[in-house]
Amino acid sequence: MIVMKLGGTSLEDAAAMSTACEIIRSRIKRKPAVVLSAAAGITNALIRCAELAAEGKRAEAEAVLRDRIIERHYAVVANLIKGLREQDMLIRLFKAYDEEIRSLIYGISITGDLSLRVLDFVMSYGERMSTAIVTEALREANVRAELLDSRHCMVTNSSFGRAEPMFDATQAACEKVIRPRIDKGIVPILQGFVGADSRGVTTTLGRGGSDFSAAVIGTVMQADDIEIWTDVDGMLTADPNIVPGALRIREMSFREASELAYFGAKVLHPSTLLPAIEKDVPVHILNSRRPQVEGTLIKARIDPVNIPVKSISYKRGITIINITSTRMLGSYGFMKKIFDIFNEYQTSVDLVTTSEVSISLSVEHSPELEALIAELAKYGEVTVLREKAIICVVGERLKSEIGTPARIFSRLRGIPVEMISHGASEINLTFVIDEEHVSDAVLELHDEFFSSIAEPGVFE
Ligand code: ASP
Ligand code: MG
């Protein structure tokens, strides 16, 4: 069996959904379980409804619900579903959802209280609607599709807004709910992003979490393949907005892809690969707008290649915090104190460099940053540098080609570099520069490593 995940842009309107159904049909022989996102923009619109309600703007919230969510789904039904009975069934379902969401808006607006728990419930409607439509469309195309409720399969903890899957319970649930259908030749259709805790309360896995849903389900079910269908050709050697000639990477290792997912490449949700790595389930990235393109295959072991660098990614909006303290000299426990503070403010650190008396850390900008910096100032002299960017150069062979760092930095002459970290995994070389130099740096590095590629098997 395989797991196929189709993202929001692959479901944005009737035409896209129809293509999505074709893609699913083309995979029937491989026994797919299908995981879907909400149609593009719907999750944002649902959040907007809830926020407006919390501000007491009930009428505005209801207008967003009607114009940006419900009407849009009615239109898709009208344009995609042929059978009148099926149309009617879906319209009635969405009318019921409309009423439920209105009640939620009403509740949120009179209490002015929008908890993460309620927000998760509100957001779940996006995936529930997209999956209902696709299931009907598939049936009309003679596919034995069955709509399932992911809350019966994806078991999570109760960290609303960013719930974590409980693997053993999820595995048991998937074996019970999904496996028998697959065995009977049925195509189960599931909501990505949505789950439930052990008491059955609706949760979500965090924004962009449908990829993660697919990976978790594919892993616990030991799928032969996890296909992530999105709107780009796969992982590229650089952001095509900066490097128009960026190449598609045909194969990457899990380690390479994880580094890229984490440092900026927006193709995959950063947690997606973690479960797949553990059970060695390959992950394919494919483009639903160009299904004929092979995409990118991510797996544990890849054929050796002759070039040291696979991709160059970046992340803007980085702040560097330097802490200098003579107390650090020869003492222990200092680092722990510093990291405890980051832990307390739930701020994750991307890069760290240290010297005998100072430590530099890079973090993403967040509202908690000011309070965190004030706390750090109790332990040493703190300086903060803003509007920075991380550049991350990734490749399995980076560790064995000793001349690579020299090639990288000689191309960056004239661009001041703040922090350099040659990751512990040694397949990435990461450094920080001013945000304004991102394009120049990425272009220079891409030119250095990809202008004369003689590996047509690796890149395209
Ligand atoms: N619909 C959710 C979101 O927009 C999950 C996903 O699309 O992956 O964040
Ligand atoms: Mg996504």
XYZ file of C-alpha atoms and ligand atoms in Angstrom:
470
model
C 0.000 0.000 0.000
C 0.994 3.647 -0.335
C -0.108 6.865 1.332
C -0.864 9.822 -0.941
C -1.177 13.319 0.445
C -2.565 16.115 -1.669
C -2.071 19.681 -0.469
C -4.337 22.724 -0.512
C -3.261 24.063 -3.896
C -3.903 20.612 -5.372
C -7.528 21.011 -4.203
C -8.106 24.729 -4.652
C -11.075 24.530 -7.034
C -13.172 22.094 -9.045
C -10.538 21.774 -11.788
C -7.749 21.072 -9.305
C -9.908 18.540 -7.448
C -10.703 16.808 -10.694
C -6.973 16.508 -11.453
C -6.453 15.257 -7.904
C -8.986 12.492 -8.538
C -7.191 11.530 -11.757
C -3.929 11.304 -9.860
C -5.504 9.117 -7.186
C -7.050 6.898 -9.858
C -3.671 6.451 -11.525
C -2.404 4.899 -8.290
C -5.255 2.467 -7.558
C -3.105 -0.595 -8.189
C -0.771 0.469 -5.423
C -3.621 0.466 -2.873
C -3.522 4.070 -1.727
C -4.786 5.587 1.486
C -5.425 9.249 0.694
C -4.735 12.135 3.075
C -6.021 15.564 2.076
C -5.495 19.166 3.172
C -8.243 21.729 3.191
C -8.657 23.636 -0.084
C -6.068 26.434 -0.334
C -6.924 29.415 1.879
C -9.702 27.691 3.816
C -7.761 27.097 7.031
C -6.743 30.761 7.073
C -10.356 31.818 6.492
C -11.574 29.586 9.347
C -8.990 31.107 11.678
C -10.125 34.555 10.555
C -13.735 33.663 11.431
C -12.719 32.566 14.897
C -10.570 35.640 15.487
C -13.293 38.032 14.342
C -15.731 36.240 16.614
C -13.320 36.602 19.544
C -13.210 40.350 18.837
C -16.986 40.384 19.101
C -17.417 40.968 15.359
C -19.970 38.271 14.838
C -21.491 39.626 11.636
C -18.088 40.000 10.012
C -17.138 36.488 11.063
C -20.332 35.133 9.542
C -19.666 37.037 6.328
C -16.205 35.458 6.039
C -17.739 32.059 6.699
C -20.351 32.541 4.002
C -18.262 34.267 1.316
C -14.871 32.676 1.709
C -15.744 29.198 2.921
C -19.263 27.881 2.424
C -20.070 29.514 -0.939
C -16.737 28.384 -2.292
C -17.472 24.778 -1.430
C -20.971 25.006 -2.899
C -19.405 26.248 -6.130
C -16.961 23.351 -6.218
C -19.806 20.901 -5.661
C -21.814 22.471 -8.480
C -18.876 22.388 -10.885
C -17.423 19.017 -10.016
C -20.166 16.639 -8.900
C -22.513 15.422 -11.611
C -25.088 13.373 -9.748
C -27.930 15.468 -8.353
C -28.397 13.195 -5.358
C -24.697 13.402 -4.528
C -24.738 17.174 -4.970
C -27.686 17.403 -2.671
C -26.056 15.199 -0.061
C -22.936 17.381 -0.014
C -24.905 20.636 0.068
C -26.890 19.327 3.026
C -23.681 18.288 4.790
C -22.137 21.722 4.248
C -25.339 23.438 5.401
C -25.065 21.476 8.624
C -21.399 22.464 8.959
C -22.350 26.075 8.240
C -24.817 26.003 11.113
C -22.338 24.349 13.459
C -19.639 26.896 12.667
C -22.169 29.710 13.151
C -22.951 28.340 16.612
C -19.243 28.240 17.370
C -18.873 31.836 16.159
C -21.765 32.825 18.378
C -20.247 31.061 21.390
C -16.818 32.576 20.821
C -18.292 36.050 20.295
C -20.365 36.140 23.474
C -17.595 34.769 25.679
C -14.810 36.589 23.812
C -12.791 33.490 24.550
C -10.994 31.639 21.799
C -9.084 28.705 23.236
C -6.713 26.608 21.140
C -9.036 23.711 21.739
C -11.961 25.516 20.147
C -9.754 26.814 17.340
C -8.655 23.257 16.492
C -12.263 22.240 16.240
C -13.065 25.209 13.988
C -10.066 24.500 11.745
C -11.012 20.842 11.333
C -13.954 21.767 9.099
C -11.619 22.685 6.213
C -10.284 19.155 5.831
C -13.679 17.647 6.563
C -15.181 19.532 3.615
C -12.398 18.886 1.087
C -12.391 15.155 1.853
C -16.182 14.894 1.555
C -16.107 16.401 -1.944
C -13.170 14.367 -3.212
C -14.740 11.141 -1.942
C -17.910 11.788 -3.971
C -15.947 12.841 -7.042
C -13.902 9.644 -6.871
C -17.030 7.548 -6.577
C -18.412 9.182 -9.695
C -15.175 8.165 -11.382
C -15.869 4.556 -10.325
C -13.336 4.472 -7.528
C -14.448 2.636 -4.387
C -13.592 5.561 -2.127
C -14.758 5.797 1.457
C -14.696 8.899 3.613
C -13.162 8.199 7.018
C -12.826 10.419 10.066
C -9.166 10.962 10.966
C -10.200 11.433 14.565
C -10.650 7.672 14.636
C -7.140 7.038 13.270
C -4.789 9.831 14.302
C -4.404 9.666 18.065
C -2.534 12.627 19.558
C -1.768 14.152 22.913
C -3.875 17.129 24.024
C -1.478 19.930 23.022
C -4.113 21.786 21.061
C -2.810 23.762 18.106
C 0.279 21.597 17.860
C -0.698 18.149 19.002
C 1.841 15.329 18.844
C 0.864 11.951 17.421
C 0.979 8.991 19.797
C 2.507 6.394 17.552
C 1.427 3.168 19.224
C -2.188 4.217 19.630
C -2.238 5.630 16.088
C -0.819 2.410 14.722
C -3.472 0.340 16.483
C -6.217 2.658 15.249
C -4.944 2.670 11.655
C -4.694 -1.112 11.623
C -8.258 -1.311 12.825
C -9.819 1.401 10.674
C -7.681 1.754 7.536
C -6.120 -1.676 6.923
C -9.341 -3.723 6.473
C -10.542 -1.241 3.871
C -7.281 -1.329 1.956
C -7.454 -5.140 2.016
C -10.922 -4.995 0.488
C -9.770 -2.734 -2.331
C -11.388 0.390 -0.874
C -9.608 3.746 -1.082
C -9.876 5.399 2.345
C -10.010 9.213 2.273
C -8.685 10.907 5.398
C -8.349 14.435 6.700
C -4.741 15.545 7.072
C -3.807 17.863 9.951
C -6.739 16.661 12.083
C -6.652 14.144 14.916
C -8.154 13.534 18.330
C -6.728 12.960 21.763
C -7.386 9.772 23.701
C -10.709 11.166 24.928
C -11.785 11.862 21.358
C -11.403 15.659 21.561
C -10.483 17.164 18.163
C -6.857 18.318 17.798
C -4.643 19.544 14.956
C -0.975 18.861 14.264
C 0.006 22.491 13.644
C -0.108 24.543 10.461
C 0.948 22.687 7.356
C 0.483 19.470 9.313
C -1.129 17.369 6.575
C 2.299 16.302 5.343
C 3.015 15.117 8.842
C -0.307 13.232 9.014
C 0.551 11.400 5.810
C 4.027 10.557 7.060
C 2.743 9.271 10.385
C 0.062 7.123 8.772
C 2.477 5.866 6.114
C 5.012 4.984 8.767
C 2.754 3.203 11.240
C 1.209 1.237 8.381
C 4.630 0.424 6.889
C 3.582 1.819 3.513
C 5.730 1.115 0.464
C 5.792 4.789 -0.328
C 4.561 8.149 0.944
C 3.655 10.505 -1.900
C 3.400 14.203 -1.084
C 1.591 15.959 -3.933
C 2.165 19.694 -3.969
C 2.512 22.568 -6.459
C 6.234 22.438 -7.181
C 8.308 19.885 -9.068
C 10.079 18.667 -5.947
C 13.027 19.805 -3.881
C 15.110 22.251 -5.858
C 18.747 23.264 -5.715
C 17.624 26.750 -4.601
C 14.541 28.939 -4.307
C 13.449 29.523 -7.930
C 12.340 33.043 -6.973
C 16.002 33.870 -6.472
C 17.579 31.451 -8.944
C 15.277 31.045 -11.953
C 17.486 28.229 -13.264
C 17.276 26.170 -10.065
C 17.341 22.435 -10.772
C 15.113 19.697 -9.490
C 16.890 17.234 -7.235
C 15.944 13.701 -8.224
C 17.120 11.923 -5.102
C 18.082 13.022 -1.651
C 18.804 11.348 1.645
C 16.497 11.804 4.607
C 19.223 13.791 6.313
C 19.625 16.205 3.417
C 15.893 16.716 3.060
C 15.384 17.249 6.803
C 18.005 19.977 6.874
C 16.333 21.667 3.926
C 12.838 21.348 5.339
C 14.033 22.907 8.542
C 16.043 25.709 6.983
C 13.582 27.385 4.774
C 12.623 25.123 1.867
C 8.857 25.309 2.196
C 8.080 22.158 0.289
C 7.795 19.905 3.320
C 6.622 20.418 6.866
C 9.828 20.076 8.924
C 8.563 17.173 11.062
C 7.360 15.155 8.076
C 10.415 13.046 7.608
C 11.015 12.091 11.219
C 8.686 9.091 11.361
C 9.572 7.981 7.826
C 13.269 8.000 8.656
C 12.756 5.687 11.578
C 10.984 3.019 9.546
C 12.799 3.768 6.301
C 9.677 4.498 4.255
C 10.560 6.443 1.086
C 8.934 9.836 0.572
C 8.194 11.183 -2.920
C 7.512 14.849 -3.595
C 5.371 15.289 -6.696
C 3.671 18.149 -8.535
C -0.077 17.803 -9.040
C 0.062 20.487 -11.747
C 2.643 18.489 -13.668
C 2.057 14.878 -12.668
C 4.343 13.619 -15.441
C 7.402 15.094 -13.682
C 9.211 12.505 -11.593
C 9.613 14.744 -8.548
C 12.072 14.151 -5.744
C 12.604 10.823 -4.039
C 13.771 10.985 -0.438
C 15.090 7.805 1.145
C 17.644 6.543 3.606
C 20.376 5.435 1.239
C 21.012 7.205 -2.016
C 23.455 6.487 -4.773
C 26.739 8.303 -4.296
C 27.091 11.476 -6.327
C 30.143 13.404 -7.355
C 29.154 16.843 -6.219
C 29.451 18.062 -2.656
C 26.356 20.274 -2.566
C 22.733 19.323 -3.236
C 20.890 22.455 -2.323
C 21.163 25.958 -0.904
C 18.362 27.215 1.277
C 17.799 30.217 3.481
C 15.609 31.503 6.239
C 14.970 35.218 6.720
C 13.787 36.977 9.881
C 16.588 35.689 12.076
C 17.814 37.397 15.240
C 21.230 36.727 16.724
C 21.704 36.937 20.454
C 25.247 37.201 21.825
C 25.845 36.671 25.521
C 29.250 37.516 26.933
C 30.147 36.710 30.485
C 33.449 36.349 32.254
C 31.575 34.106 34.656
C 31.515 31.575 31.867
C 35.284 31.265 32.011
C 36.149 27.837 33.301
C 32.752 27.373 34.927
C 30.165 24.790 34.184
C 26.390 25.054 34.325
C 26.360 28.363 32.445
C 25.129 26.872 29.169
C 22.443 24.987 30.995
C 21.130 28.202 32.543
C 21.057 29.890 29.166
C 19.257 27.009 27.487
C 16.816 26.707 30.376
C 15.705 30.248 29.611
C 15.111 29.408 25.953
C 13.209 26.376 27.095
C 11.081 28.425 29.468
C 10.138 30.783 26.610
C 9.627 27.849 24.244
C 11.989 29.395 21.744
C 13.987 27.039 19.609
C 17.549 27.843 18.719
C 18.779 27.211 15.180
C 22.503 27.818 15.415
C 24.909 28.044 18.315
C 28.549 29.065 18.368
C 30.611 29.496 21.494
C 33.965 30.764 22.611
C 35.465 30.668 26.069
C 33.550 33.724 27.287
C 30.691 34.157 24.869
C 27.873 32.325 23.210
C 25.959 33.334 20.090
C 22.573 31.883 19.253
C 20.266 32.429 16.329
C 16.495 32.361 16.749
C 13.486 33.163 14.636
C 11.759 36.400 15.420
C 8.916 35.904 17.904
C 6.776 38.040 20.229
C 8.420 36.501 23.317
C 11.881 37.586 22.249
C 12.033 40.836 24.229
C 11.143 39.151 27.513
C 13.587 36.362 26.799
C 16.408 38.827 26.096
C 15.662 40.700 29.340
C 15.944 37.424 31.225
C 19.239 36.532 29.541
C 20.676 39.931 30.508
C 20.755 38.703 34.121
C 23.522 36.293 33.164
C 25.837 38.406 31.080
C 26.160 41.241 28.650
C 23.660 40.720 25.837
C 23.824 42.182 22.349
C 21.161 41.574 19.741
C 21.504 41.700 15.955
C 18.307 41.733 13.935
C 17.263 41.342 10.292
C 19.646 38.516 9.697
C 19.254 35.430 7.548
C 20.541 31.894 7.759
C 22.019 30.338 4.653
C 22.235 26.575 4.694
C 24.304 24.620 2.197
C 23.402 20.930 2.237
C 24.928 17.800 0.747
C 25.864 14.310 1.949
C 29.306 14.751 0.413
C 30.024 18.008 2.155
C 31.859 16.098 4.839
C 34.199 14.272 2.497
C 35.074 17.050 0.074
C 37.496 19.052 2.162
C 37.767 22.015 -0.193
C 34.079 22.869 -0.082
C 34.040 25.438 2.749
C 36.826 27.311 0.982
C 34.790 27.351 -2.237
C 31.763 28.620 -0.343
C 33.469 31.477 1.441
C 35.564 32.584 -1.485
C 32.339 33.160 -3.422
C 30.990 35.286 -0.586
C 33.768 37.856 -0.579
C 32.303 41.230 0.304
C 29.370 39.736 2.236
C 30.004 39.863 5.998
C 29.371 36.501 7.660
C 28.356 36.498 11.342
C 28.204 32.947 12.593
C 29.396 29.783 10.951
C 28.311 26.335 11.957
C 29.377 23.150 10.309
C 26.512 21.064 11.656
C 27.134 18.105 13.886
C 25.566 16.006 11.148
C 28.271 17.418 8.900
C 26.088 17.375 5.865
C 25.304 21.046 6.198
C 27.311 24.183 6.429
C 25.231 26.969 7.843
C 26.017 30.619 8.404
C 24.347 33.927 9.101
C 24.428 37.073 6.953
C 22.426 40.295 6.689
C 18.985 39.765 5.216
C 19.709 42.199 2.404
C 22.487 39.951 1.063
C 20.412 36.776 0.775
C 19.795 36.935 -2.970
C 23.418 37.738 -3.782
C 24.728 34.947 -1.600
C 22.325 32.329 -2.945
C 23.029 33.331 -6.557
C 26.798 33.225 -6.050
C 26.701 29.830 -4.363
C 24.334 28.354 -6.905
C 26.614 29.500 -9.658
C 29.636 27.999 -7.888
C 28.142 24.548 -7.447
C 25.568 24.125 -10.190
C 26.689 26.105 -13.223
C 28.387 23.097 -14.807
C 26.558 20.070 -13.508
C 27.566 16.820 -15.112
C 25.137 14.672 -13.129
C 21.986 14.461 -15.181
C 20.895 11.507 -13.034
C 20.882 13.650 -9.928
C 19.478 16.944 -11.114
C 17.166 17.942 -13.886
N -4.930 22.933 6.207
C -3.837 22.990 7.145
C -3.099 24.294 6.994
O -3.402 25.074 6.126
C -2.923 21.831 7.060
C -2.211 21.641 5.746
O -2.638 22.169 4.732
O -1.194 20.956 5.713
O -2.227 24.571 7.762
Mg 1.575 22.341 3.005
